[in-house]
């Protein structure tokens, strides 16, 4: 399985400089760094809103846990459905930056509208449109990352991007906390500053992210002998044949039937199945923070800071976790992440409410994201051809997000009917079973598949 693959040997034919020996290519492409900067700025904006939203809706507007679960599910479910459309459009028009830019722009336009919405209906519509933007941009953005990175460095590249993204997730709640502390109309001030930051992210995307990225060839694209001949031929006549080669290699337009046909790939299908199963038992972040607040009695003024714990650990471990997945296998790191999440659930259920409990739970939560959030798309990238990369990522991402949508609805209902303890215990039991199934489904089917 590609989720269990290990890093390939360093590619041969490295560039050399006279009297200097081999010159190593950058460990992370400039496109990845530019997209990381865009995601960091955008996440500052988004997480400012996300950090205060649960408290604003439940404490401010009086929404019930069941109602919040429904809204949180729709909030993520819309993103999931649109993600498939965004991935297919990006592959079809051959312009990943364009579709990603539309998504970032739509999300930025929705932020100032929150200033004029003070009831559940308008807020629901605005959040739905904002998630539509997120859904449009996610798959094209991840496709740009994977297409600009060699296969043996995919985990590291996604780890770097997720680390930069998480820097925004770390700064966003901190900014929200400071704004709430220093202003009278705290929520409106948070929404206004968030809108300004979102616009800055769109500007950075337009200025610094290239419009087109040529896929990095995989090591298995040709046999060694053929690869050597191709290298020799290119060395003698690259300039003379560049235009002709581009025309000959231009892929045919992507059809919807081609996109749906990706599910016939056994590796991709297994990844999608496991992502759905695990998503069905992954309690949303907002519920985790609400559970932790009720379990420990943390004051409302400190609630926006809880995502900081998750984000800080994620930031520290995203790159090491991605590099580790490239070395020892993505399956191992991916499943370990879910084991850490299960440990966090166990602490929320049974650990005594000591001062260290919030730090332990948030640390495990951040480790879960570090071990899974970048590792899964890296595994998907290894199974999908370049011309369908965004679509393949969208298929898996859509399945996972729809499953988490269902989990939010079910957990909100269980909380309302049974209480927090039984609801979380049911989620933990389901996660344990689904992780066991995923470990079996994603096992290497043959020795050659582990490379």
PDB file of N, CA, C and O in Angstrom, residues 275-284 338 341-342 345 403-404 406-407 424 426-435:
ATOM      1  N   UNK A 275     -10.476   6.398   5.216  1.00  0.00           N
ATOM      2  CA  UNK A 275     -10.691   7.791   5.614  1.00  0.00           C
ATOM      3  C   UNK A 275     -12.130   8.010   6.064  1.00  0.00           C
ATOM      4  O   UNK A 275     -12.397   8.726   7.033  1.00  0.00           O
ATOM      5  N   UNK A 276     -13.073   7.369   5.372  1.00  0.00           N
ATOM      6  CA  UNK A 276     -14.483   7.487   5.746  1.00  0.00           C
ATOM      7  C   UNK A 276     -14.742   6.817   7.089  1.00  0.00           C
ATOM      8  O   UNK A 276     -15.396   7.390   7.977  1.00  0.00           O
ATOM      9  N   UNK A 277     -14.249   5.607   7.271  1.00  0.00           N
ATOM     10  CA  UNK A 277     -14.485   4.883   8.519  1.00  0.00           C
ATOM     11  C   UNK A 277     -13.938   5.655   9.722  1.00  0.00           C
ATOM     12  O   UNK A 277     -14.614   5.797  10.749  1.00  0.00           O
ATOM     13  N   UNK A 278     -12.730   6.150   9.597  1.00  0.00           N
ATOM     14  CA  UNK A 278     -12.119   6.880  10.712  1.00  0.00           C
ATOM     15  C   UNK A 278     -12.786   8.246  10.918  1.00  0.00           C
ATOM     16  O   UNK A 278     -12.897   8.718  12.046  1.00  0.00           O
ATOM     17  N   UNK A 279     -13.243   8.867   9.828  1.00  0.00           N
ATOM     18  CA  UNK A 279     -13.947  10.133   9.962  1.00  0.00           C
ATOM     19  C   UNK A 279     -15.271   9.999  10.688  1.00  0.00           C
ATOM     20  O   UNK A 279     -15.715  10.922  11.379  1.00  0.00           O
ATOM     21  N   UNK A 280     -15.905   8.851  10.550  1.00  0.00           N
ATOM     22  CA  UNK A 280     -17.187   8.625  11.214  1.00  0.00           C
ATOM     23  C   UNK A 280     -17.066   8.605  12.733  1.00  0.00           C
ATOM     24  O   UNK A 280     -18.074   8.749  13.436  1.00  0.00           O
ATOM     25  N   UNK A 281     -15.878   8.413  13.244  1.00  0.00           N
ATOM     26  CA  UNK A 281     -15.677   8.315  14.696  1.00  0.00           C
ATOM     27  C   UNK A 281     -14.701   9.372  15.217  1.00  0.00           C
ATOM     28  O   UNK A 281     -14.194   9.250  16.322  1.00  0.00           O
ATOM     29  N   UNK A 282     -14.444  10.416  14.420  1.00  0.00           N
ATOM     30  CA  UNK A 282     -13.562  11.509  14.840  1.00  0.00           C
ATOM     31  C   UNK A 282     -14.419  12.686  15.282  1.00  0.00           C
ATOM     32  O   UNK A 282     -15.031  13.371  14.459  1.00  0.00           O
ATOM     33  N   UNK A 283     -14.484  12.915  16.578  1.00  0.00           N
ATOM     34  CA  UNK A 283     -15.285  14.006  17.128  1.00  0.00           C
ATOM     35  C   UNK A 283     -14.671  15.339  16.696  1.00  0.00           C
ATOM     36  O   UNK A 283     -13.446  15.513  16.714  1.00  0.00           O
ATOM     37  N   UNK A 284     -15.508  16.281  16.302  1.00  0.00           N
ATOM     38  CA  UNK A 284     -15.006  17.553  15.797  1.00  0.00           C
ATOM     39  C   UNK A 284     -14.240  18.314  16.879  1.00  0.00           C
ATOM     40  O   UNK A 284     -14.478  18.140  18.077  1.00  0.00           O
ATOM     41  N   UNK A 338      -4.172   8.044  15.076  1.00  0.00           N
ATOM     42  CA  UNK A 338      -5.505   7.741  15.586  1.00  0.00           C
ATOM     43  C   UNK A 338      -5.438   7.059  16.954  1.00  0.00           C
ATOM     44  O   UNK A 338      -6.350   7.234  17.775  1.00  0.00           O
ATOM     45  N   UNK A 341      -5.258   9.908  19.330  1.00  0.00           N
ATOM     46  CA  UNK A 341      -6.570  10.522  19.514  1.00  0.00           C
ATOM     47  C   UNK A 341      -7.425   9.693  20.474  1.00  0.00           C
ATOM     48  O   UNK A 341      -8.126  10.247  21.339  1.00  0.00           O
ATOM     49  N   UNK A 342      -7.350   8.379  20.326  1.00  0.00           N
ATOM     50  CA  UNK A 342      -8.093   7.496  21.229  1.00  0.00           C
ATOM     51  C   UNK A 342      -7.628   7.679  22.676  1.00  0.00           C
ATOM     52  O   UNK A 342      -8.440   7.657  23.610  1.00  0.00           O
ATOM     53  N   UNK A 345      -9.321  10.720  24.042  1.00  0.00           N
ATOM     54  CA  UNK A 345     -10.695  10.428  24.450  1.00  0.00           C
ATOM     55  C   UNK A 345     -10.721   9.729  25.808  1.00  0.00           C
ATOM     56  O   UNK A 345     -11.587  10.021  26.653  1.00  0.00           O
ATOM     57  N   UNK A 403     -17.993  12.064   6.243  1.00  0.00           N
ATOM     58  CA  UNK A 403     -18.059  11.188   7.404  1.00  0.00           C
ATOM     59  C   UNK A 403     -18.002  11.996   8.698  1.00  0.00           C
ATOM     60  O   UNK A 403     -18.732  11.710   9.663  1.00  0.00           O
ATOM     61  N   UNK A 404     -17.161  13.018   8.739  1.00  0.00           N
ATOM     62  CA  UNK A 404     -17.096  13.856   9.935  1.00  0.00           C
ATOM     63  C   UNK A 404     -18.368  14.688  10.102  1.00  0.00           C
ATOM     64  O   UNK A 404     -18.751  15.004  11.234  1.00  0.00           O
ATOM     65  N   UNK A 406     -21.337  13.493   9.363  1.00  0.00           N
ATOM     66  CA  UNK A 406     -22.217  12.540  10.028  1.00  0.00           C
ATOM     67  C   UNK A 406     -21.863  12.359  11.495  1.00  0.00           C
ATOM     68  O   UNK A 406     -22.753  12.227  12.348  1.00  0.00           O
ATOM     69  N   UNK A 407     -20.580  12.377  11.808  1.00  0.00           N
ATOM     70  CA  UNK A 407     -20.142  12.231  13.196  1.00  0.00           C
ATOM     71  C   UNK A 407     -20.613  13.419  14.037  1.00  0.00           C
ATOM     72  O   UNK A 407     -21.045  13.239  15.189  1.00  0.00           O
ATOM     73  N   UNK A 424     -19.215  10.286  24.281  1.00  0.00           N
ATOM     74  CA  UNK A 424     -17.794  10.165  23.974  1.00  0.00           C
ATOM     75  C   UNK A 424     -17.329   8.715  24.053  1.00  0.00           C
ATOM     76  O   UNK A 424     -16.474   8.282  23.264  1.00  0.00           O
ATOM     77  N   UNK A 426     -19.074   6.098  23.249  1.00  0.00           N
ATOM     78  CA  UNK A 426     -19.495   5.461  22.003  1.00  0.00           C
ATOM     79  C   UNK A 426     -18.563   5.837  20.855  1.00  0.00           C
ATOM     80  O   UNK A 426     -18.187   4.990  20.025  1.00  0.00           O
ATOM     81  N   UNK A 427     -18.162   7.105  20.800  1.00  0.00           N
ATOM     82  CA  UNK A 427     -17.229   7.537  19.750  1.00  0.00           C
ATOM     83  C   UNK A 427     -15.890   6.844  19.899  1.00  0.00           C
ATOM     84  O   UNK A 427     -15.273   6.430  18.901  1.00  0.00           O
ATOM     85  N   UNK A 428     -15.405   6.695  21.130  1.00  0.00           N
ATOM     86  CA  UNK A 428     -14.115   6.034  21.356  1.00  0.00           C
ATOM     87  C   UNK A 428     -14.170   4.566  20.957  1.00  0.00           C
ATOM     88  O   UNK A 428     -13.233   4.042  20.333  1.00  0.00           O
ATOM     89  N   UNK A 429     -15.257   3.889  21.304  1.00  0.00           N
ATOM     90  CA  UNK A 429     -15.390   2.478  20.917  1.00  0.00           C
ATOM     91  C   UNK A 429     -15.433   2.336  19.401  1.00  0.00           C
ATOM     92  O   UNK A 429     -14.809   1.427  18.818  1.00  0.00           O
ATOM     93  N   UNK A 430     -16.156   3.237  18.738  1.00  0.00           N
ATOM     94  CA  UNK A 430     -16.199   3.188  17.279  1.00  0.00           C
ATOM     95  C   UNK A 430     -14.840   3.448  16.651  1.00  0.00           C
ATOM     96  O   UNK A 430     -14.457   2.805  15.674  1.00  0.00           O
ATOM     97  N   UNK A 431     -14.100   4.407  17.227  1.00  0.00           N
ATOM     98  CA  UNK A 431     -12.767   4.711  16.693  1.00  0.00           C
ATOM     99  C   UNK A 431     -11.841   3.517  16.825  1.00  0.00           C
ATOM    100  O   UNK A 431     -11.061   3.209  15.902  1.00  0.00           O
ATOM    101  N   UNK A 432     -11.910   2.816  17.936  1.00  0.00           N
ATOM    102  CA  UNK A 432     -11.069   1.640  18.136  1.00  0.00           C
ATOM    103  C   UNK A 432     -11.366   0.573  17.087  1.00  0.00           C
ATOM    104  O   UNK A 432     -10.447  -0.004  16.480  1.00  0.00           O
ATOM    105  N   UNK A 433     -12.636   0.321  16.835  1.00  0.00           N
ATOM    106  CA  UNK A 433     -13.015  -0.684  15.844  1.00  0.00           C
ATOM    107  C   UNK A 433     -12.599  -0.268  14.433  1.00  0.00           C
ATOM    108  O   UNK A 433     -12.055  -1.071  13.664  1.00  0.00           O
ATOM    109  N   UNK A 434     -12.842   0.991  14.084  1.00  0.00           N
ATOM    110  CA  UNK A 434     -12.509   1.461  12.736  1.00  0.00           C
ATOM    111  C   UNK A 434     -11.004   1.497  12.499  1.00  0.00           C
ATOM    112  O   UNK A 434     -10.532   1.218  11.390  1.00  0.00           O
ATOM    113  N   UNK A 435     -10.232   1.828  13.536  1.00  0.00           N
ATOM    114  CA  UNK A 435      -8.776   1.818  13.390  1.00  0.00           C
ATOM    115  C   UNK A 435      -8.262   0.408  13.154  1.00  0.00           C
ATOM    116  O   UNK A 435      -7.319   0.197  12.371  1.00  0.00           O
TER     117      UNK A 435
END
